[in-house]
Coordinates of C-alpha atoms and ligand atoms in Angstrom, one line a residue:
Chain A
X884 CA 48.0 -8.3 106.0
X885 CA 47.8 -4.9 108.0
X886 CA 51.2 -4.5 109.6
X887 CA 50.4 -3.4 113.3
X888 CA 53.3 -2.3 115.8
X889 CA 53.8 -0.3 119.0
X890 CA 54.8 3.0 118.8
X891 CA 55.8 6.0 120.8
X892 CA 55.2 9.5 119.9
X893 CA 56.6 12.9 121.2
X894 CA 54.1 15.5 120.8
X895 CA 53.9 18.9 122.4
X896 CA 56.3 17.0 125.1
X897 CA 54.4 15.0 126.1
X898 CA 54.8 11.3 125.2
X899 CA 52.1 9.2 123.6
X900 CA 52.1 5.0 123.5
X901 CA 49.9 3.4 120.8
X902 CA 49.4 1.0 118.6
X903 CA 48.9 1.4 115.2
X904 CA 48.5 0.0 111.6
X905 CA 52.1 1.1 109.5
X906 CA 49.5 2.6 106.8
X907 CA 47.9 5.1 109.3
X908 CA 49.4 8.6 108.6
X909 CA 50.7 10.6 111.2
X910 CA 47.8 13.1 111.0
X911 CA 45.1 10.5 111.8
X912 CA 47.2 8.8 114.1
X913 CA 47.8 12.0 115.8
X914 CA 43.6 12.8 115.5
X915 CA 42.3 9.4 116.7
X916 CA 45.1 7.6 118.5
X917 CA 46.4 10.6 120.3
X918 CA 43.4 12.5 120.9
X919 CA 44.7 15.7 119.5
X920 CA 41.8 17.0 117.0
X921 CA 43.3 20.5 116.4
X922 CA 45.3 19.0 113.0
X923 CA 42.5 19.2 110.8
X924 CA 42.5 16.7 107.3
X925 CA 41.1 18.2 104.4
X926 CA 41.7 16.5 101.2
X927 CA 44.1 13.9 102.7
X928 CA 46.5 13.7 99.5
X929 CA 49.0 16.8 99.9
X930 CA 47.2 19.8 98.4
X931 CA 45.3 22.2 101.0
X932 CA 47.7 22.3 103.4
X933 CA 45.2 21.8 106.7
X934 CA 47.4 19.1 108.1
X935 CA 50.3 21.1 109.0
X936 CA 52.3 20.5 111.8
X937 CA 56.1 20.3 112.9
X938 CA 58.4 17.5 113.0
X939 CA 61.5 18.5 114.6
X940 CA 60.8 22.0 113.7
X941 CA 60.2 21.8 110.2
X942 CA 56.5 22.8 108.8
X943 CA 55.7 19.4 106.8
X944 CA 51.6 17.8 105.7
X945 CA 51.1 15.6 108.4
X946 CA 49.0 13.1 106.2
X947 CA 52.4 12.7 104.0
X948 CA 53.8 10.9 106.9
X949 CA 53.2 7.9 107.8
X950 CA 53.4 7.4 112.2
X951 CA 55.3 5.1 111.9
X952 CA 57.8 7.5 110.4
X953 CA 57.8 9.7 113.5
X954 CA 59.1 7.4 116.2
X955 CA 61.6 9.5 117.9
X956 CA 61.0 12.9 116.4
X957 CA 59.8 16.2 118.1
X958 CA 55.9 16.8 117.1
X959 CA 54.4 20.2 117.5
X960 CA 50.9 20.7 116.9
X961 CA 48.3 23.8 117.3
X962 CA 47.5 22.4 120.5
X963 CA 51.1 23.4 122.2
X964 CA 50.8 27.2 121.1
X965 CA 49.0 28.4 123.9
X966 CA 50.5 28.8 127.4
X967 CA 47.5 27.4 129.7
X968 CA 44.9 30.8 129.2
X969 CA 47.7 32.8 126.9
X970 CA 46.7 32.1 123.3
X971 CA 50.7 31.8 121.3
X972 CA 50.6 35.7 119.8
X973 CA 50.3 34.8 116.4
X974 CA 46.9 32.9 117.5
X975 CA 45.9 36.0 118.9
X976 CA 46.9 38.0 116.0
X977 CA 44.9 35.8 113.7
X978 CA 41.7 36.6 115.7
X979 CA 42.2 40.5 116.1
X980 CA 43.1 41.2 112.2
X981 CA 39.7 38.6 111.4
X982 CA 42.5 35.7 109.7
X983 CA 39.7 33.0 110.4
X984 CA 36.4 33.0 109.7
X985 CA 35.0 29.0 109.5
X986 CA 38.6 28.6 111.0
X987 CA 39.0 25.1 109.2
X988 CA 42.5 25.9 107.9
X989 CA 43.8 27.9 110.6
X990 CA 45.6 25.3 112.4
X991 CA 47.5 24.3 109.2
X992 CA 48.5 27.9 108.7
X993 CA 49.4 28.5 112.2
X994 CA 51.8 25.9 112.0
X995 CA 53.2 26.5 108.6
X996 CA 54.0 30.4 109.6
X997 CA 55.3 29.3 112.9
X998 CA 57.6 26.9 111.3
X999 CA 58.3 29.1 108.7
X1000 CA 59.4 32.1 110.1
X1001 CA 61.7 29.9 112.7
X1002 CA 63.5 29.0 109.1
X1003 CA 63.4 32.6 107.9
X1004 CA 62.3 35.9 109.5
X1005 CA 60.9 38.8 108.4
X1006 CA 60.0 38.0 105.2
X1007 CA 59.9 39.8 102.2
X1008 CA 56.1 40.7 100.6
X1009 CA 56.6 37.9 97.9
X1010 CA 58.4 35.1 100.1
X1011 CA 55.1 35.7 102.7
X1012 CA 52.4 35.9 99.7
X1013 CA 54.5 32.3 98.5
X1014 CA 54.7 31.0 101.6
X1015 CA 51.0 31.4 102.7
X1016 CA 49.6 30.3 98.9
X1017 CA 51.1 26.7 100.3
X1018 CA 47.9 26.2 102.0
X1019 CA 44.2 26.7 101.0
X1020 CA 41.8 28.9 103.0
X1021 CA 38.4 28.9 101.4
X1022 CA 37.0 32.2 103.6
X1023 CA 39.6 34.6 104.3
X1024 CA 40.8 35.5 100.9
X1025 CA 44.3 35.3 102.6
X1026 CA 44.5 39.2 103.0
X1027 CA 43.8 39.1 106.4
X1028 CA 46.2 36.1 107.3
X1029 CA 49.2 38.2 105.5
X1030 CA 48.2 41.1 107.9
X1031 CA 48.5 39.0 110.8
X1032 CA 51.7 37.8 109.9
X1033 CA 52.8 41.3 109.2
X1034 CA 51.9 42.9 113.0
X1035 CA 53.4 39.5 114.3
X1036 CA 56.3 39.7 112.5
X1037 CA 56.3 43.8 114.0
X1038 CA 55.7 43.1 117.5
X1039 CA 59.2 40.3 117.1
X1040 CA 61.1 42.9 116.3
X1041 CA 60.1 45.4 118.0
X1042 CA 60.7 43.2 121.0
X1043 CA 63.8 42.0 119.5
X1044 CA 63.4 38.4 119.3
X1045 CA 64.7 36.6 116.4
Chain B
X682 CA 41.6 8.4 101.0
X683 CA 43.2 5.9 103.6
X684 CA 46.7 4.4 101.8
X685 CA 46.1 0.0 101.7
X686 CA 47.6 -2.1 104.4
X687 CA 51.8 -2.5 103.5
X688 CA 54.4 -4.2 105.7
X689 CA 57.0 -1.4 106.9
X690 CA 60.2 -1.8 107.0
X691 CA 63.1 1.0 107.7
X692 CA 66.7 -0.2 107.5
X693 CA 69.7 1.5 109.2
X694 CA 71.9 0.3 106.4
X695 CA 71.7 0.5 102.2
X696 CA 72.6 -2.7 102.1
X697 CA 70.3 -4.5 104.2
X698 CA 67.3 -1.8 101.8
X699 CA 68.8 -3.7 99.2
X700 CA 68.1 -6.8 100.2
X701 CA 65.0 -6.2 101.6
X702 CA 63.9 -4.4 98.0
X703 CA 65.4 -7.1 96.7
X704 CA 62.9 -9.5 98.2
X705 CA 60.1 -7.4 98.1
X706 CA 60.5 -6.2 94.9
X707 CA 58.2 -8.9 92.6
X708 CA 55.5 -8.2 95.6
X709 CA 55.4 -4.4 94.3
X710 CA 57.9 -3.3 97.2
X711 CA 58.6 0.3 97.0
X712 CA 61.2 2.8 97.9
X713 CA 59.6 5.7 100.1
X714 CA 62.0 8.5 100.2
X715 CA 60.1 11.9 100.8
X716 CA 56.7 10.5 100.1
X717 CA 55.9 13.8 98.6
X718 CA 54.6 11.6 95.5
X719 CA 53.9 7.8 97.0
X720 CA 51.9 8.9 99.5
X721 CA 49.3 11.0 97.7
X722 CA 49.0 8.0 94.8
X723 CA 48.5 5.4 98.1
X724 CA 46.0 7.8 99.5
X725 CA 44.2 8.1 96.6
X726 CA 44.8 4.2 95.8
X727 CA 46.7 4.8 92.7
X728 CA 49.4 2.6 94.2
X729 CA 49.0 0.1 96.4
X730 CA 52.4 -1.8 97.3
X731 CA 52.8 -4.5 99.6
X732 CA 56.2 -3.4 101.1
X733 CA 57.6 -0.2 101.5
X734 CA 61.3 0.3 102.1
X735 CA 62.2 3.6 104.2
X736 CA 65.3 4.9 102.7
X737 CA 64.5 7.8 105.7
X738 CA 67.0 6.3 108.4
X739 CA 69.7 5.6 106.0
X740 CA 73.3 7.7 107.1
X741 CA 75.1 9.2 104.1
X742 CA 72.3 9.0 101.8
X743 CA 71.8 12.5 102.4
X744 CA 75.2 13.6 100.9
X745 CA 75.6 16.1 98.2
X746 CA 79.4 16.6 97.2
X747 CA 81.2 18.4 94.9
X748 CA 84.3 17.5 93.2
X749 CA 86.4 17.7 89.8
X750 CA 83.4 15.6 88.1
X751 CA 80.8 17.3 89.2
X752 CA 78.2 17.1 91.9
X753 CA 76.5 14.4 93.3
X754 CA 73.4 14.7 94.9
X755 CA 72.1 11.7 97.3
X756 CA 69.3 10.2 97.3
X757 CA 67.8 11.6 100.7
X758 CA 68.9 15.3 99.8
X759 CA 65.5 17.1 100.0
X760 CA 64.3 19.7 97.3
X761 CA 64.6 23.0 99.8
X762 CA 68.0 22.0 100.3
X763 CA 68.7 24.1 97.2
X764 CA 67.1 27.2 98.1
X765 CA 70.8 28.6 99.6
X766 CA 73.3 27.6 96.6
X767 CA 74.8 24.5 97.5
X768 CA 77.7 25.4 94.6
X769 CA 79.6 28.4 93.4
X770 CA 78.8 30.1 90.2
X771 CA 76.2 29.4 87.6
X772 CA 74.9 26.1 88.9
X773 CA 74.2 26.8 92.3
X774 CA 72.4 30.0 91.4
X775 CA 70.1 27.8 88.9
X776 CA 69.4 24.6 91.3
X777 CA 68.4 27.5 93.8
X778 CA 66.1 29.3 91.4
X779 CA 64.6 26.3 89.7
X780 CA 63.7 24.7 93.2
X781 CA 61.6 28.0 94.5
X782 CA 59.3 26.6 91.3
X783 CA 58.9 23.1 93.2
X784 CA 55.1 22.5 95.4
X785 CA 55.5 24.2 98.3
X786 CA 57.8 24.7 101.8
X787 CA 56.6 21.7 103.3
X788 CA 56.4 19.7 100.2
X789 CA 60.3 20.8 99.4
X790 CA 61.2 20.1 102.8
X791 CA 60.7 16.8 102.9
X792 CA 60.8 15.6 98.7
X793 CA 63.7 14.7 97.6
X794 CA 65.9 15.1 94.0
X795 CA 66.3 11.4 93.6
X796 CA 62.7 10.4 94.8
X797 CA 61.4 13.3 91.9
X798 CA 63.4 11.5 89.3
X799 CA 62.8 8.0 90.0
X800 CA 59.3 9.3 89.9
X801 CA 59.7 11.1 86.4
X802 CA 56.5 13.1 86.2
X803 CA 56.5 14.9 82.9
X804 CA 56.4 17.9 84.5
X805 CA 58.8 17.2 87.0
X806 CA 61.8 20.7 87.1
X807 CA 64.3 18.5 88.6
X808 CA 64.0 15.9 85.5
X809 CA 64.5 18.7 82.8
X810 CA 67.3 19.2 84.8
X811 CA 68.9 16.1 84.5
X812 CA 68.1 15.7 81.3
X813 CA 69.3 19.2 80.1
X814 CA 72.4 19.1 82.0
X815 CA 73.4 15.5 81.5
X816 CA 73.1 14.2 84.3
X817 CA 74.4 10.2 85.1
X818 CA 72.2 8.4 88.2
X819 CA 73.6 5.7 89.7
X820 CA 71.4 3.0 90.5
X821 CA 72.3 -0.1 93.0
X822 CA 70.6 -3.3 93.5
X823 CA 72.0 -6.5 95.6
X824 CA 75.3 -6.7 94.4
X825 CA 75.3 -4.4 91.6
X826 CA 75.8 -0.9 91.0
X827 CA 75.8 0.9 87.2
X828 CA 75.4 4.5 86.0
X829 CA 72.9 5.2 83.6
X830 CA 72.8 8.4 81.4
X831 CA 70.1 10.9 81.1
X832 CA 69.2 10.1 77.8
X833 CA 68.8 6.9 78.6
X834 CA 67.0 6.6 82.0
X835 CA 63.6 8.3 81.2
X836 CA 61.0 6.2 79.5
X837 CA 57.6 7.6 79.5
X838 CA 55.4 9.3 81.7
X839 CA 56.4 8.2 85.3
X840 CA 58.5 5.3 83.5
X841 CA 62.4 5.4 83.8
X842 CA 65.2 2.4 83.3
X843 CA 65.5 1.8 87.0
X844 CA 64.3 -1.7 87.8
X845 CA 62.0 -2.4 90.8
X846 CA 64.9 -3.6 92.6
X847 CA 67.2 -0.9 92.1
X848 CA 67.7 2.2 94.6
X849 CA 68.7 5.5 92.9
X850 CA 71.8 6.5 95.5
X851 CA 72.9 9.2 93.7
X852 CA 72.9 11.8 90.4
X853 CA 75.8 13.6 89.4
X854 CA 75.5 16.7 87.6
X855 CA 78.7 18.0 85.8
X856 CA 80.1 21.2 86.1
X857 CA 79.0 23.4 83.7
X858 CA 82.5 24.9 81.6
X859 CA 83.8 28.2 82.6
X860 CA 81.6 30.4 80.5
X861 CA 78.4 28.3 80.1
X862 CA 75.4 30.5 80.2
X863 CA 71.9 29.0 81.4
X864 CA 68.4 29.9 81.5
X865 CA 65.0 28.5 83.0
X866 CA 61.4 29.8 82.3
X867 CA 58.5 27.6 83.5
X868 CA 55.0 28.4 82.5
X869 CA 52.0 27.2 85.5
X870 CA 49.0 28.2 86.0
X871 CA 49.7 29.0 89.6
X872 CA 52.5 29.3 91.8
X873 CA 53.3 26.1 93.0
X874 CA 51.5 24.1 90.3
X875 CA 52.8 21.5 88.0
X876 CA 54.4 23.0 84.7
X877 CA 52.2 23.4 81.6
X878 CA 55.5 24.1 79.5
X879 CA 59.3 24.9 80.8
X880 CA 62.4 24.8 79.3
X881 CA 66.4 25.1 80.4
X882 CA 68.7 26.1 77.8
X883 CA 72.4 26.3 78.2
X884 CA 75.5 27.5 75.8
X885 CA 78.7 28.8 75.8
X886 CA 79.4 31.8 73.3
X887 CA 82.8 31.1 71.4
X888 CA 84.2 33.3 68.7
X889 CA 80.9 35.4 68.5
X890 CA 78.8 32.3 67.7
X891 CA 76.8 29.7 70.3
X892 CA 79.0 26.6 71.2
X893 CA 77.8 23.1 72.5
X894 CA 73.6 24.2 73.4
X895 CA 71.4 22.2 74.9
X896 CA 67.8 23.1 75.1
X897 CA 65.6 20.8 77.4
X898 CA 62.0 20.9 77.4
X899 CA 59.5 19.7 80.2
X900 CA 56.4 19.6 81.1
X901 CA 55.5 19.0 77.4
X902 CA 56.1 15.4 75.9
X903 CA 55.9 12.0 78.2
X904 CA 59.1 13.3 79.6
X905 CA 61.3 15.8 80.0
X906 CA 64.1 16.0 76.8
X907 CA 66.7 17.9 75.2
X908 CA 65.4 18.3 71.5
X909 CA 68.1 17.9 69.1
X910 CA 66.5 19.7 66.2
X911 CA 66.8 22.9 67.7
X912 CA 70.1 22.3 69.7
X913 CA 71.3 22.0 65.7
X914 CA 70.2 25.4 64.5
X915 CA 71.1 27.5 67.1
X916 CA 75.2 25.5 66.8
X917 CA 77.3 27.7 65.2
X918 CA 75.1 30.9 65.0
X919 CA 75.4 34.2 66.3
X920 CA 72.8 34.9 69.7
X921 CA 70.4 36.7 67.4
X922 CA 66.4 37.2 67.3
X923 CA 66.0 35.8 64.1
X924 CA 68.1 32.4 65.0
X925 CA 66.1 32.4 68.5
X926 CA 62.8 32.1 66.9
X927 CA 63.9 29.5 64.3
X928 CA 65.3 27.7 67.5
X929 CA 62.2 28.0 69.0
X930 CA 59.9 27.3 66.3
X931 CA 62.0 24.0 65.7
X932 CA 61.5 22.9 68.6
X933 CA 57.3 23.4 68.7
X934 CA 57.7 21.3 65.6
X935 CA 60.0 18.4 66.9
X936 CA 57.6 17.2 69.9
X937 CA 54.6 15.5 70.8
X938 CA 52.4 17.4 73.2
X939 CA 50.5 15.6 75.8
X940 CA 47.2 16.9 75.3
X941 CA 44.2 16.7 78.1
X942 CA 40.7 18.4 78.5
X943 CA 42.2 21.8 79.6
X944 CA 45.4 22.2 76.9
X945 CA 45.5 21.0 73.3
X946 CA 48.1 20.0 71.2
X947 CA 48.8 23.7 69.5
X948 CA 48.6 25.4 73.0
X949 CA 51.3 23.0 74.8
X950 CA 53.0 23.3 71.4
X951 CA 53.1 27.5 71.2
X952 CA 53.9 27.5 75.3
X953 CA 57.0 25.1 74.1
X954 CA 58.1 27.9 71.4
X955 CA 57.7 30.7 74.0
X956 CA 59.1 28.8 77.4
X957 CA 62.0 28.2 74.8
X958 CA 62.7 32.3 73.6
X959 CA 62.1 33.2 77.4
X960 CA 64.7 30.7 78.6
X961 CA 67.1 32.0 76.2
X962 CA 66.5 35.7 77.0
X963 CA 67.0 34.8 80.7
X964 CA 70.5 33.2 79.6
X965 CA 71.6 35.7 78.1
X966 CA 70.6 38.1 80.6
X967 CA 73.6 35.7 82.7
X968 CA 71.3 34.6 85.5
X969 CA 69.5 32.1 85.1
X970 CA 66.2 33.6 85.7
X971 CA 65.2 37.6 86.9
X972 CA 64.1 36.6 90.1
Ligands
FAD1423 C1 50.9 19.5 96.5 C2 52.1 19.0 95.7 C3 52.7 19.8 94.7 C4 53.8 19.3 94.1 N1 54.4 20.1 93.1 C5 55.5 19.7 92.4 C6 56.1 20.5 91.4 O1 55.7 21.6 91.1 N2 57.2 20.0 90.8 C7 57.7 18.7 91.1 O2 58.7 18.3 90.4 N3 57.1 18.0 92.0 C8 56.1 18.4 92.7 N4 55.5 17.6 93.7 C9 56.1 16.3 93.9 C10 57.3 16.4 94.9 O3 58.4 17.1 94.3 C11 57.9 15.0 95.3 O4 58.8 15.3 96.3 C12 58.7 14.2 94.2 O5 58.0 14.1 93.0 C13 59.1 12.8 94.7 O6 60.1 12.8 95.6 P1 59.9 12.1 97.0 O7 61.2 12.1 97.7 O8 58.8 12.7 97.8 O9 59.5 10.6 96.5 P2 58.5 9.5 97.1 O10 57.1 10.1 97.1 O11 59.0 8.9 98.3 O12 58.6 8.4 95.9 C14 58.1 8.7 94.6 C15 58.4 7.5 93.7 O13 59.8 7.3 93.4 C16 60.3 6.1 94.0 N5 61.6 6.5 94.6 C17 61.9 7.6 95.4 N6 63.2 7.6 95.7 C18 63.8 6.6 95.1 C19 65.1 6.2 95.0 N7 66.1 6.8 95.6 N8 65.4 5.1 94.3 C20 64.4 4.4 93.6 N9 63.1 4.8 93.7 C21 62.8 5.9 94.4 C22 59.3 5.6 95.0 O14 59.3 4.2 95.1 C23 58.0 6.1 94.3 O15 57.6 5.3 93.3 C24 54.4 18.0 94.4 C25 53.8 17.3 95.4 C26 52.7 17.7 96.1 C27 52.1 16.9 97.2
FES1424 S1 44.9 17.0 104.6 FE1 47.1 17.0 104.4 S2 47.4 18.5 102.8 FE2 45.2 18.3 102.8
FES1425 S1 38.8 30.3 107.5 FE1 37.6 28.9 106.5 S2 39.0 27.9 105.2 FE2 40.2 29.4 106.1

């Protein structure tokens, strides 16, 4: 018997009601009940990391949750970076030092660094090479995606935000 | 990859998990904790229970204390919880080190201590832990509670002594003596993967000669284990090379690798003697690892 129940979810600020089967992980819930398609699956079991979002600030695999696990927590996804035209800077940083190419994972990595370096700043070179190998990016070769972190993590502290 | 339908439930109180487990339990009624492991087998239809039993919204459960014992970790305290020390001295420094070796940041921010021992992968860091450093779980089920010991609660791979209606609430680790030297070397393939071999060693030198050793191995046999033959040689001895590699040697001999299409028995077993010396080098060195 598929256990079905209302639910609310807080996503980017704004509030979602649905309705939805307890097995249905957060990430499809947040795909196909909430309309929000930029939280990409990938192998749907833990391992590539495309999934990513935050749940009350914390970088976690979104199809590792179940929804029904997120009532009343604070959901950020790749879709609340931008502000209106202003892409977040890390999004633009990814597309000036070529961090994407097919651009499948790049959601999932957005969200992990975001999340990430809210924990932690300024990294060192082997917490930043550890932290990016938690997610898979068939293209890039990962290079690029460490030098966008690095003139990201610059421009922060050159601007003196923590 | 979509888990199979399950009836939700998410107490507020242990208690009322208990009961609820309780009931469920004959129907394959789980505990979900992080998920880090549950949900992947569900995706992936490996497991398929009926009921699952959030532990998630449980107060308290996310305790870890310290006192004259030793300290307890609860059953909701999550793996990157470790990665400041949550204890002075030695073990602090080695539940910090050993948990940069588990998955991932957002795997260790949500998986949990307990949730990786009730699960008892072979390869699992946190059950050569427990099992190394004699750890005592205390498991409670509707109007029971008992502590089992680490030698007794794993049982094979992914098999331990906890019934299905019994919650793990808590593992106490003892505080190591004043003194107690420790060391952990895991061999993977990649950062982040599951362990092919890895070992944790501890002693204390007295009077020029090793005192009271224990040398786990994981990653290895069904389950992680402290392997007595080797604990024996190493008593009583000075901290030499010659005794080391005896030690180690004894211990390739004692187990019995888990072998698969990528690692036979020899390798696993010459991993075991190496992860072994490495460990000990690392304790003696007085941190647990380099890094
Ligand atoms: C990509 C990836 C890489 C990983 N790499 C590693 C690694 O290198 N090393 C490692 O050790 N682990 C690794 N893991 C597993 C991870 O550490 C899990 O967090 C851990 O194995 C289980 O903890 P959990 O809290 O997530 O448990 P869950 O997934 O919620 O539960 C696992 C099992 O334990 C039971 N259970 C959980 N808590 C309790 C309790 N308190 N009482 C009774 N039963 C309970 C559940 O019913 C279930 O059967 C990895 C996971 C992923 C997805
Ligand atoms: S889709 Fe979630 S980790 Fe791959
Ligand atoms: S850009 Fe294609 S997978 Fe990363």
């Amino acid at each position: 018997m598929d256990d079905r129940r209302d639910l609310t979810l807080h996503i980017n600020g704004q509030r979602h009601d649905i309705r939805l089967a307890a097995r249905k992980t957060l990430a499809d819930a947040i795909r196909e009940d909430c309309g929000l398609t930029g939280t990409h699956t990938g192998c749907e079991h833990g391992v590539c990391g495309a999934c990513t979002i935050l749940v009350d600030g914390d970088p976690v695999r979104s199809c590792l949750m179940f929804a029904v696990q997120a009532e009343g927590r604070d959901i950020r996804t790749v879709e609340g970076l931008a502000e209106r035209d202003n892409l977040h800077p890390l999004q633009q940083a990814f597309i000036d030092h070529h961090a994407l190419q097919c651009g499948f994972c790049t959601p999932g990595f957005l969200m992990l660094i975001i999340g990430a370096l809210a924990r932690e700043p300024d990294p060192s070179e082997a917490a930043l090479v550890d932290l990016i190998a938690s997610n898979m990016c068939r293209c890039t070769g990962y290079k690029n995606i460490i030098e966008a972190v690095r003139w990201f993590e610059g421009r922060r502290s050159e601007k003196g935000e923590s | 990859m979509k888990p199979a339908p399950f009836t939700y439930h998410a107490p507020a109180l242990l208690e009322d998990a208990l009961a609820i487990l309780g009931d469920t339990a004959q129907d394959d009624g789980r505990v979900l904790a992080g998920g880090q492991s549950l949900v992947p087998m569900m995706a992936l239809r490996l497991a398929q229970p009926a009921h699952l039993v959030d532990i998630g919204r449980i107060d308290g459960l996310g305790d870890l204390i310290e006192d004259s014992a030793g300290l307890t970790i609860g059953a909701l305290v999550r793996h990157q919880r470790f990665h400041a020390p949550v204890v002075e001295g030695v073990l602090g420094r080695l539940l910090r080190y050993v948990s940069s070796h588990i998955a991932h940041l957002p795997i260790r921010l949500r998986g949990t201590f307990c949730g990786s021992l009730a699960n008892a992968d072979p390869a699992s860091e946190w059950c050569l832990v427990a099992a190394t450093l004699n750890a005592r779980m205390t498991a409670r089920r509707r109007g029971e509670t008992r502590v089992i010991a680490a030698a007794d609660f794993f049982d094979g791979v992914m098999a331990t002594a906890l019934s299905p209606d019994e919650i793990l609430t808590g593992v106490q680790i003892p505080h190591p003596l004043p003194g107690t030297k420790v060391g952990f070397y895991e061999f993977s393939r990649r950062a982040g993967d599951f362990a092919l071999a890895m070992s944790l060693v501890s002693y204390r030198i007295e009077g020029g000669v090793v005192t009271d050793p224990r040398i786990g191995l994981g990653g290895v046999e069904e389950y992680p284990r402290r392997i007595a033959q080797a604990e024996e040689i190493v008593a009583g001895q000075p901290l030499e090379s010659d005794v080391l590699e005896r030690t180690a040697e004894a211990t390739a001999a004692a187990i019995a690798p888990l072998v698969d299409h990528h690692t036979s028995a020899a390798y696993r077993r010459d991993l075991a003697r190496i992860a072994v010396l490495r460990a000990f080098a690392r304790a003696a060195q007085g941190e647990p690892a380099d890094g």
